[in-house]
Coordinates of C-alpha atoms in Angstrom, one line a residue:
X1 CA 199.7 112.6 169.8
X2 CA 201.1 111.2 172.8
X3 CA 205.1 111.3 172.9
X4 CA 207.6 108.4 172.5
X5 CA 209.6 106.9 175.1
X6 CA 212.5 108.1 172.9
X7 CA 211.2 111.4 172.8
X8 CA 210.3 111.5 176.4
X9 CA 213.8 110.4 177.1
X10 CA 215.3 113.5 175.2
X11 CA 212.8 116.0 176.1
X12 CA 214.4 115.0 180.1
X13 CA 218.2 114.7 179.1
X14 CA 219.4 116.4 175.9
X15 CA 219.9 120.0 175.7
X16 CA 219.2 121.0 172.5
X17 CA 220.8 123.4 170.4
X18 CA 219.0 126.3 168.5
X19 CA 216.1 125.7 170.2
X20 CA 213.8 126.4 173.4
X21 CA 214.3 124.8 175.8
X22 CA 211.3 124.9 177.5
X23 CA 209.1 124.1 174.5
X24 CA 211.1 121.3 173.9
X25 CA 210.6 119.8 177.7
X26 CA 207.0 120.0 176.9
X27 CA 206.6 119.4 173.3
X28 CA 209.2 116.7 172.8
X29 CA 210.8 116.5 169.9
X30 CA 210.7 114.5 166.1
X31 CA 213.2 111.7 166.4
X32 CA 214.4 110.5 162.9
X33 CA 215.1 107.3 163.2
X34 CA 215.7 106.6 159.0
X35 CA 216.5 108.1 155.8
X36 CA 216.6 107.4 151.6
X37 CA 217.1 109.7 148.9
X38 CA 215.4 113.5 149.9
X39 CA 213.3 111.9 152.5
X40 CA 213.9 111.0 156.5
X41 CA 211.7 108.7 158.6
X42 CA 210.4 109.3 161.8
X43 CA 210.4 107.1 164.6
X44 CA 206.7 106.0 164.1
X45 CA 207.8 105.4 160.2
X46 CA 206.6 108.3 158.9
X47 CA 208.4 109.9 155.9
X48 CA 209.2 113.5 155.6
X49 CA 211.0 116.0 152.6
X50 CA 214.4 117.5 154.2
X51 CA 213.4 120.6 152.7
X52 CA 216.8 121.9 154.3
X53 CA 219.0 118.7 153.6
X54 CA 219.1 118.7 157.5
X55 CA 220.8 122.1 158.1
X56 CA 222.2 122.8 154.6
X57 CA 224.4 120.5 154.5
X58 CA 223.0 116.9 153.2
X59 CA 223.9 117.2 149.4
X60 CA 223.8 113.9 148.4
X61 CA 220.4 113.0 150.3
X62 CA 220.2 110.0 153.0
X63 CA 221.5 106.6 151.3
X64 CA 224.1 107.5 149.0
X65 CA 226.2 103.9 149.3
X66 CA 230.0 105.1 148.0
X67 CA 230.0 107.2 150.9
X68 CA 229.3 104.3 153.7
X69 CA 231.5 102.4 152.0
X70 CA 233.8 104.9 151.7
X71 CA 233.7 105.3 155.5
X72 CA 233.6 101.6 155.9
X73 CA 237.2 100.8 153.8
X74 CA 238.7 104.1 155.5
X75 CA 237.5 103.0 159.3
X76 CA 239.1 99.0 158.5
X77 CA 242.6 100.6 157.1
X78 CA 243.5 103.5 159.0
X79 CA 240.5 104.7 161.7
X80 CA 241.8 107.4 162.6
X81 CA 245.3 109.6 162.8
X82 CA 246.5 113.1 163.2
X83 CA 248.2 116.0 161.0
X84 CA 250.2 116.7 163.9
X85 CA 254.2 116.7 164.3
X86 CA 254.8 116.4 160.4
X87 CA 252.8 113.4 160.5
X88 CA 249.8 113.1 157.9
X89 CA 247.1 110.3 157.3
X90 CA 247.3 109.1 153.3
X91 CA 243.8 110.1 152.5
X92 CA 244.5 114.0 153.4
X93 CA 247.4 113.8 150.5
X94 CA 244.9 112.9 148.2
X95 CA 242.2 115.1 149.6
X96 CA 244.1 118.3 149.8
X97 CA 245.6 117.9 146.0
X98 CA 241.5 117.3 144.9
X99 CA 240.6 120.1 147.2
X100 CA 243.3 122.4 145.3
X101 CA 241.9 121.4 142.2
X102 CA 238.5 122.4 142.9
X103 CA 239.4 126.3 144.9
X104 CA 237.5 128.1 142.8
X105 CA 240.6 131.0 142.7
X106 CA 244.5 129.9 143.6
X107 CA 245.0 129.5 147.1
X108 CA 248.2 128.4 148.7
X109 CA 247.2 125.7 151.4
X110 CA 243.9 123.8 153.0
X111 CA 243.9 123.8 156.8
X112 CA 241.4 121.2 158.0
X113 CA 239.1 121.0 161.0
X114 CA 235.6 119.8 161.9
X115 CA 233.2 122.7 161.7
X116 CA 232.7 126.0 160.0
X117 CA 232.6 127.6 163.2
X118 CA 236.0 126.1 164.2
X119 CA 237.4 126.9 160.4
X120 CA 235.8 130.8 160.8
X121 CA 237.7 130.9 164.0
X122 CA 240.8 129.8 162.6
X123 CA 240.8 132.7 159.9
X124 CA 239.4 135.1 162.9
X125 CA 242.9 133.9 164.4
X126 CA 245.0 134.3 161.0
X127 CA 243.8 137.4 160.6
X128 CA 245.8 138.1 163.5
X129 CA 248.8 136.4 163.0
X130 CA 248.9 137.5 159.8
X131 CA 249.2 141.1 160.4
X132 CA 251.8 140.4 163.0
X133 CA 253.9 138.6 160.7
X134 CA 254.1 141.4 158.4
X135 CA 254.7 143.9 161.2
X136 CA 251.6 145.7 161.1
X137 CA 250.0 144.8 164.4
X138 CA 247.2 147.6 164.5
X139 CA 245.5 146.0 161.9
X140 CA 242.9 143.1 163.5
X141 CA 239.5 144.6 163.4
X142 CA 236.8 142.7 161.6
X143 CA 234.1 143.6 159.9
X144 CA 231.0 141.6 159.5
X145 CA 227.9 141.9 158.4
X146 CA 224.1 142.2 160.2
X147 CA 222.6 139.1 159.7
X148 CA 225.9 137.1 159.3
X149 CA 226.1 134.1 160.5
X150 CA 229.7 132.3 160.4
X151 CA 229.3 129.6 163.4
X152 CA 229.5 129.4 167.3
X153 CA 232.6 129.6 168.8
X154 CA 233.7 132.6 170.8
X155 CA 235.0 134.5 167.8
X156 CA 232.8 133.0 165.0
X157 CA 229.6 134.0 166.9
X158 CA 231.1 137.4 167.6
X159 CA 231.3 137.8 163.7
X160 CA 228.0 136.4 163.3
X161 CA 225.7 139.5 163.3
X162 CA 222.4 137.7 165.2
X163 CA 221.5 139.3 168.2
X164 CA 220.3 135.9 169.8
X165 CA 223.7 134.8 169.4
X166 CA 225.0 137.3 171.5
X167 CA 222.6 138.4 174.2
X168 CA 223.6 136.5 177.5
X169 CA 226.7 135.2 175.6
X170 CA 228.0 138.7 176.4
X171 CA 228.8 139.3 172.6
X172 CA 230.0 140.4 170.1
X173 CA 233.5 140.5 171.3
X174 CA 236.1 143.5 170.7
X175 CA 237.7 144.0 167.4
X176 CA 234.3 143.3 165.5
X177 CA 232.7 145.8 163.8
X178 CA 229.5 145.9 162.0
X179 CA 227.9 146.8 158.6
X180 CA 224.3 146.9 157.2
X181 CA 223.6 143.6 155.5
X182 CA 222.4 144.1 151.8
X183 CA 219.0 143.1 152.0
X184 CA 216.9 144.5 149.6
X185 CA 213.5 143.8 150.9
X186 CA 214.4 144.5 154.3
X187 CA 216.5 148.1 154.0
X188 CA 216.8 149.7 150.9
X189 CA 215.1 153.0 150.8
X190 CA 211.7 153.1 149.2
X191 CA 212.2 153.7 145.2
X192 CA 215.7 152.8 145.6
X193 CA 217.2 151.0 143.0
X194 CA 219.4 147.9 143.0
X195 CA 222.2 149.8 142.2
X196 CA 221.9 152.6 144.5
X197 CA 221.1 150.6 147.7
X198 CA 224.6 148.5 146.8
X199 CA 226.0 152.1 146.6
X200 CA 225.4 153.0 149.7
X201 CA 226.3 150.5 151.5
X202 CA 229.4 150.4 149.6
X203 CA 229.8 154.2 150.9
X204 CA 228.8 152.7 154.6
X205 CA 231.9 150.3 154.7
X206 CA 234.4 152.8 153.1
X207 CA 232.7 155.4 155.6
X208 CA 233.2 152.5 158.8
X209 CA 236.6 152.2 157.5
X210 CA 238.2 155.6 157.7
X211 CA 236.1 156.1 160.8
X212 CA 237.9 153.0 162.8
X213 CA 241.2 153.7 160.7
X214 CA 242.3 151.7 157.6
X215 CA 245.5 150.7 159.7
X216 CA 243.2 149.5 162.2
X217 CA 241.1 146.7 160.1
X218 CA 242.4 143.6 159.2
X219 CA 239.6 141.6 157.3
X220 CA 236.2 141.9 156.2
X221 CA 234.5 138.8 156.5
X222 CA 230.8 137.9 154.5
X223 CA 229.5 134.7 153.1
X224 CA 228.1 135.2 149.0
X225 CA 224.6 134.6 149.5
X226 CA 223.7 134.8 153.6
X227 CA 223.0 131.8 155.3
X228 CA 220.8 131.6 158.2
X229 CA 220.7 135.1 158.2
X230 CA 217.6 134.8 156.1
X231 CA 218.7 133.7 152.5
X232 CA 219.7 137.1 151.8
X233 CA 221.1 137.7 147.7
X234 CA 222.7 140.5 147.6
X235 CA 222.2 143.1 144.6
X236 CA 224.1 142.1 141.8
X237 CA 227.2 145.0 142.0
X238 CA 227.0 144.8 145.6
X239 CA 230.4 143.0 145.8
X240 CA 231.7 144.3 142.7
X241 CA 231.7 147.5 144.8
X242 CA 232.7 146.4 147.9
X243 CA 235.9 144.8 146.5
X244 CA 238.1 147.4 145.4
X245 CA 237.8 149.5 148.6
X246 CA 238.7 146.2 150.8
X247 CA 241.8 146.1 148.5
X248 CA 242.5 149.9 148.8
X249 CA 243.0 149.7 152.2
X250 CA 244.7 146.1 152.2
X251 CA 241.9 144.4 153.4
X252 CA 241.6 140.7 153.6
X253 CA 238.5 139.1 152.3
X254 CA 236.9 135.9 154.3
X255 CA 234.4 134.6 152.4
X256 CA 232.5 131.8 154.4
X257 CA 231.4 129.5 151.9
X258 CA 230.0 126.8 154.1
X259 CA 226.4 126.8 153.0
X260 CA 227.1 128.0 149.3
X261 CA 230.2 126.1 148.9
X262 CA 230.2 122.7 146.0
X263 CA 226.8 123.2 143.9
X264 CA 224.7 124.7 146.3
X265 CA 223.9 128.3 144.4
X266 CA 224.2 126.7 140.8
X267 CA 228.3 127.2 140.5
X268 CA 231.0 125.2 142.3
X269 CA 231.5 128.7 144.9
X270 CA 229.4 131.3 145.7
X271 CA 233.0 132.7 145.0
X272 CA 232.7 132.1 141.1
X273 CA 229.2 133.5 141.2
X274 CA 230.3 137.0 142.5
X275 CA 233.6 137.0 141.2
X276 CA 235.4 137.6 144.5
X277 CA 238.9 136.6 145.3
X278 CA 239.0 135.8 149.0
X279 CA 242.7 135.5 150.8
X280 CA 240.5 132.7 153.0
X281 CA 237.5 130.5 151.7
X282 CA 235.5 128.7 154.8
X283 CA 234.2 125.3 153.9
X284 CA 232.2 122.5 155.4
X285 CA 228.6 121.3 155.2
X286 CA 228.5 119.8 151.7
X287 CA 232.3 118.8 151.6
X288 CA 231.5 115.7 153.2
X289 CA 227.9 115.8 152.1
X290 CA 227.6 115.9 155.9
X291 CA 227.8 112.4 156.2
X292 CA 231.2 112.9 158.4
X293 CA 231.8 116.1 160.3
X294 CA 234.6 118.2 158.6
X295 CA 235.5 121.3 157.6
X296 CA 238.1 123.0 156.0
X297 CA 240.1 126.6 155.6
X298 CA 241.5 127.6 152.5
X299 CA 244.4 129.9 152.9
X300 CA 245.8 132.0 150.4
X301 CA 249.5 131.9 149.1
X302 CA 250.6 135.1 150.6
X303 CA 248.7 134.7 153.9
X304 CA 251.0 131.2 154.2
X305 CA 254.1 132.5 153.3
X306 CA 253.7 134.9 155.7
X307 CA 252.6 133.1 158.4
X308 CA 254.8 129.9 157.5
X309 CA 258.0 132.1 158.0
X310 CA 256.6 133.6 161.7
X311 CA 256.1 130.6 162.5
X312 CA 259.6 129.0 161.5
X313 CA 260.9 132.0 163.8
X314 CA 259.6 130.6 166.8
X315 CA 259.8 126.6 165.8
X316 CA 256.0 126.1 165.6
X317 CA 253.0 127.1 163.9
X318 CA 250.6 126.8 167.4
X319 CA 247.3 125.6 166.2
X320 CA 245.9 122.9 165.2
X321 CA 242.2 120.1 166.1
X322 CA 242.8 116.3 167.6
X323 CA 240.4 115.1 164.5
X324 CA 241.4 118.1 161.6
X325 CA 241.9 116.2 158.2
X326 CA 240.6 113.0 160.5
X327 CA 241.4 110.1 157.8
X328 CA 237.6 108.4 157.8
X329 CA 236.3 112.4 156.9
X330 CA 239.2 112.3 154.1
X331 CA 237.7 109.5 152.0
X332 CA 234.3 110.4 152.7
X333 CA 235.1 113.8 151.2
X334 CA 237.3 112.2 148.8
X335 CA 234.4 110.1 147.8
X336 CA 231.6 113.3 147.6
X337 CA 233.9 115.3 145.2
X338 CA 234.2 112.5 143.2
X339 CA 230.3 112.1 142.9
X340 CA 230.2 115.8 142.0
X341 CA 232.4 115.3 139.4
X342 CA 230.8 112.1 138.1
X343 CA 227.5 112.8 138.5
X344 CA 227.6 116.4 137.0
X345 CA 225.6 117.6 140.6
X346 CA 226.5 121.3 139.9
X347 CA 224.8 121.1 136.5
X348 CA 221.8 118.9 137.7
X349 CA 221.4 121.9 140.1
X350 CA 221.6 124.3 137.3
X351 CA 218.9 121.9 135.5
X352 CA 216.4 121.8 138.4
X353 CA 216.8 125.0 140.3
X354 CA 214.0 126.9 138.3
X355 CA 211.6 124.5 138.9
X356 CA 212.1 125.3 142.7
X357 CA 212.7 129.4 142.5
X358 CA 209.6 129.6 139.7
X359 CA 207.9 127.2 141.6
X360 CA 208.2 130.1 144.9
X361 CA 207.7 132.9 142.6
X362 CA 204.4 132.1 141.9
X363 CA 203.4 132.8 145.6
X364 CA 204.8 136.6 145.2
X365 CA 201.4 138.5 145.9
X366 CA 200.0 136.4 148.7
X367 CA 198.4 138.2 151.5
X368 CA 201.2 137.5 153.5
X369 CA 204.2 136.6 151.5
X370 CA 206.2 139.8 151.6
X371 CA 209.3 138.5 149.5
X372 CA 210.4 135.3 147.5
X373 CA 213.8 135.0 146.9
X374 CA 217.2 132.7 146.1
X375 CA 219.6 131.4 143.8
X376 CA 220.0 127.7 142.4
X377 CA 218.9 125.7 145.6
X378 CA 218.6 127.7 148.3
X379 CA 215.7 130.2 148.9
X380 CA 213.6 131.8 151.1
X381 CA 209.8 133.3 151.3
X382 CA 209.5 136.1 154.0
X383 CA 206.4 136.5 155.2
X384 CA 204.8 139.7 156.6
X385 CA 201.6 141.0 158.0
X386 CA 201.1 143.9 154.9
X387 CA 203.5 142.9 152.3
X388 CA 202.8 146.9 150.4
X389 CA 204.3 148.7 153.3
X390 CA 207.0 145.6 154.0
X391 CA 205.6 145.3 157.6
X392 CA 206.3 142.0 159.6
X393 CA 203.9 140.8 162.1
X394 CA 204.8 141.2 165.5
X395 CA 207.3 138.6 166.8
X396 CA 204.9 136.9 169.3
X397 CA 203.0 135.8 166.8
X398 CA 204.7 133.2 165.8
X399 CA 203.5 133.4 162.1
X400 CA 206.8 131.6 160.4
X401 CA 207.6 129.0 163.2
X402 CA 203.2 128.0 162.6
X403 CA 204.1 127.5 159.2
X404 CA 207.1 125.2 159.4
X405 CA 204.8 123.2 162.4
X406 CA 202.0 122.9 159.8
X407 CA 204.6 122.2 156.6
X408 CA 206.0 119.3 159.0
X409 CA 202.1 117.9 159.5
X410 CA 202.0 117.9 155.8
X411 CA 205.4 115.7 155.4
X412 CA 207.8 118.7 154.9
X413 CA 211.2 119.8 156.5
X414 CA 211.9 123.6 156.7
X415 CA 213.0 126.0 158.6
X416 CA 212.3 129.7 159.9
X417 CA 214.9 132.2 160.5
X418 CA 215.3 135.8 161.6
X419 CA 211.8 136.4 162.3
X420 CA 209.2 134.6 159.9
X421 CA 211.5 133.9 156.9
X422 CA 211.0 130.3 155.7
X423 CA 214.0 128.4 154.3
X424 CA 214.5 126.0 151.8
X425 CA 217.8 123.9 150.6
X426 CA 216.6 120.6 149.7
X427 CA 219.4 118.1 148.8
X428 CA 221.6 118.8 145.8
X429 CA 220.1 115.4 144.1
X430 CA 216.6 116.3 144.3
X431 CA 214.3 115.5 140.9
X432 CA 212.1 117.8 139.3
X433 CA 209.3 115.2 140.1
X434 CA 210.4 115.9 144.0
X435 CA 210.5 119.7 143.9
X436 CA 207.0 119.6 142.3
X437 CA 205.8 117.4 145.7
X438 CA 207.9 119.7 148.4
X439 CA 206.0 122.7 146.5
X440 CA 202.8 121.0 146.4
X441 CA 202.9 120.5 150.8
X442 CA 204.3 123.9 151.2
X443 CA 201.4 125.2 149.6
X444 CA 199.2 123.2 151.7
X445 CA 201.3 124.8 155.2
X446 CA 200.8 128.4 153.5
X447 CA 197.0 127.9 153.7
X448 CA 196.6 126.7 156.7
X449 CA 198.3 129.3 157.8
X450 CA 196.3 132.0 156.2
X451 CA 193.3 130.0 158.1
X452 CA 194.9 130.3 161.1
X453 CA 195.5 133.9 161.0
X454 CA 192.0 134.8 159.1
X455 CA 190.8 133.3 163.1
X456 CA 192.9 136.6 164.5
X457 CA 190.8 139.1 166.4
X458 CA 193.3 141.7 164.4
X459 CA 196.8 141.1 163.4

């Protein structure tokens, strides 16, 4: 297929993001041009599933009208003003009260800003201040997780534990240390059980801890279900162990809720689902149903007072984004929790979400499906060369990224990640009826990929 001027015109200008660049200067790349419900049009009107809402973020699907119009009366009264200098646009008043009511434990403020990376940077930063405040400077040491991911800045791709987000970046950054991620398919021992794998790793942090120095770490930072790491559910106790040691050695807990955050894993937070209670909750993505950028920071009551009172010692509190708690981003989230409320979208993903985990289940014992896994709407199916002995094919194969070329032929939108996992997070709204069809062209992708690599000379 020959390319588009428009897609000539990127391939030569744009520099793409998560992506290479070099396959892209030859390739081109799919211009969306159009979008309606669960589905986006290209620019040769050709309509595709968002299998991954874009990138996990597109709850509401394409075309929902209160939010343009939301947008619309926002940009005509007020299009744009600070938080700034004690000065505050109307709509954050309203947004932060809604956003209060919806914390999924009691938090003391919401600090707003445009991203989750910028908002995971922020707590990196609190963490910081924080301990000053209280006088106990030694403790600012982070600990993530392997296969993290918590955004791009400096410090939030530091935390992020993805080695291609740190080789040539010269990352991670000091004061991060790392933790095994608790992925079952991936690392726990063979015949070990649920429980013990959540165990050890349990052991592991406590372990990390004394080894750096409890007086040394500040916060421990993990999002409920990982993201882009490669839809990783943890075992069930895993943070019902973790928990108590972080609070034995007065740890604060970040919990990035970004991609799990308003509906996405069947509860409101991935915080309710795993009964944490976080000093910070990230959030972003789905709080504007991505229609706007925004993100946003929940801050405990004890972190504020804390760091209020600092900051009335030396007159300011120095932080702060040109376009945090931006007024047209306001009503649009305004507007999206309002839907979420009326439209009862948490339970509709309740309703749905086994049609679209059973619906992946049933490819368990495939050839080359290795593990199916996920929660509400969010999953993942990990492909590997001998799915027995959990062995991956070897990265220059290429096996996922094949898959998600040939599930894109076939009218589908997903993603691969950390090696050949395949992702899905459809839009929130999606029908039964819809998960059927995104099934139905997955399946297709799946076996034209076990063509492709039946045609191997050996794996």
């Amino acid at each position: 297929m020959t390319r588009t001027h428009a897609a000539d015109v990127d391939a030569r200008f744009h520099f793409h993001p998560y992506t290479n660049p070099r396959q892209v200067e030859r390739d081109g790349a799919l211009v969306i041009v159009g979008g309606r419900g669960v589905q986006v049009t290209d620019e040769r009107g050709r309509d595709y599933i968002e299998g991954m809402a874009g990138l996990w973020c597109a709850s509401l699907g394409f075309s929902e009208q209160r939010l343009v119009e939301a947008a619309h009366r926002q940009m005509q009264a007020l299009p744009y003003y600070h938080t700034f200098s004690g000065k505050v646009s109307g709509p954050v008043t309203e947004l932060v009260e809604k956003m209060m009511a919806w914390a999924p434990v009691p938090m003391g403020r919401v600090l707003f800003a445009n991203s989750g990376s910028e908002s995971n940077d922020t707590a990196f930063k609190l963490v910081r201040y924080y301990h000053n405040a209280i006088g106990k400077p030694a403790k600012k040491k982070i600990i993530a997780r392997n296969k993290g991911y918590h955004g791009v800045t400096l410090a939030a791709a530091a935390l992020s534990g993805i080695p291609t987000m740190h080789k040539h970046f010269d990352l991670p950054m000091a004061d991060v240390v790392r933790v095994s991620c608790p992925h079952p398919y991936q690392f726990a021992q063979p015949g070990e059980t649920a429980d013990a794998f959540a165990e050890r790793l349990a052991k592991e942090l406590e372990d990390t801890i004394l080894r750096e120095g409890p007086d040394t770490i500040g916060a421990f930072i993990a999002e409920p279900v990982q993201g882009a790491g490669g839809v990783i559910v943890p075992p069930p106790r895993y943070f019902a162990l973790i928990q108590p040691i972080l609070q034995k050695y007065e740890i604060l807990l970040i919990a990035d809720e970004v991609v799990s955050g308003f509906g996405r894993l069947g509860e409101r937070f991935g915080t309710e689902v795993y009964g944490l209670e976080p000093d910070f909750i990230t959030v972003a993505k789905m709080l504007t149903a991505a229609y706007v950028p925004m993100s946003a920071l929940y801050v405990s009551d004890r972190v504020y007072q804390a760091v209020a009172d600092a900051s009335a010692e030396v007159g300011v509190f120095g932080h702060g984004y040109t376009y945090g708690g931006h007024p047209v981003a306001c009503a649009v989230a305004l507007e999206a929790l309002r839907i979420y409320e009326e439209d009862d979208v948490v339970g509709h993903v309740r309703r749905v979400a086994p049609r679209l985990q059973q619906g992946l289940r049933k490819f368990v014992g495939h050839p080359f499906v290795g593990d199916v896994r996920g929660m509400g709407l969010i999953a993942a199916v990990e492909l590997a060369a001998d799915p027995a002995r959990r062995q991956p094919f070897r990265p220059e194969k290429g096996v996922g990224a094949y898959l998600v070329k040939r599930a894109q032929e076939h009218g589908l939108i997903l993603r691969t990640m950390a090696g050949d996992i395949v992702a899905f997070s459809p839009p929130l709204i999606i029908s039964e009826a819809e998960i059927d069809e995104l099934l139905a062209r997955f399946e297709r992708a799946l076996r034209d990929t076990t063509d492709w690599i039946a045609g191997w000379h050996g794996k």
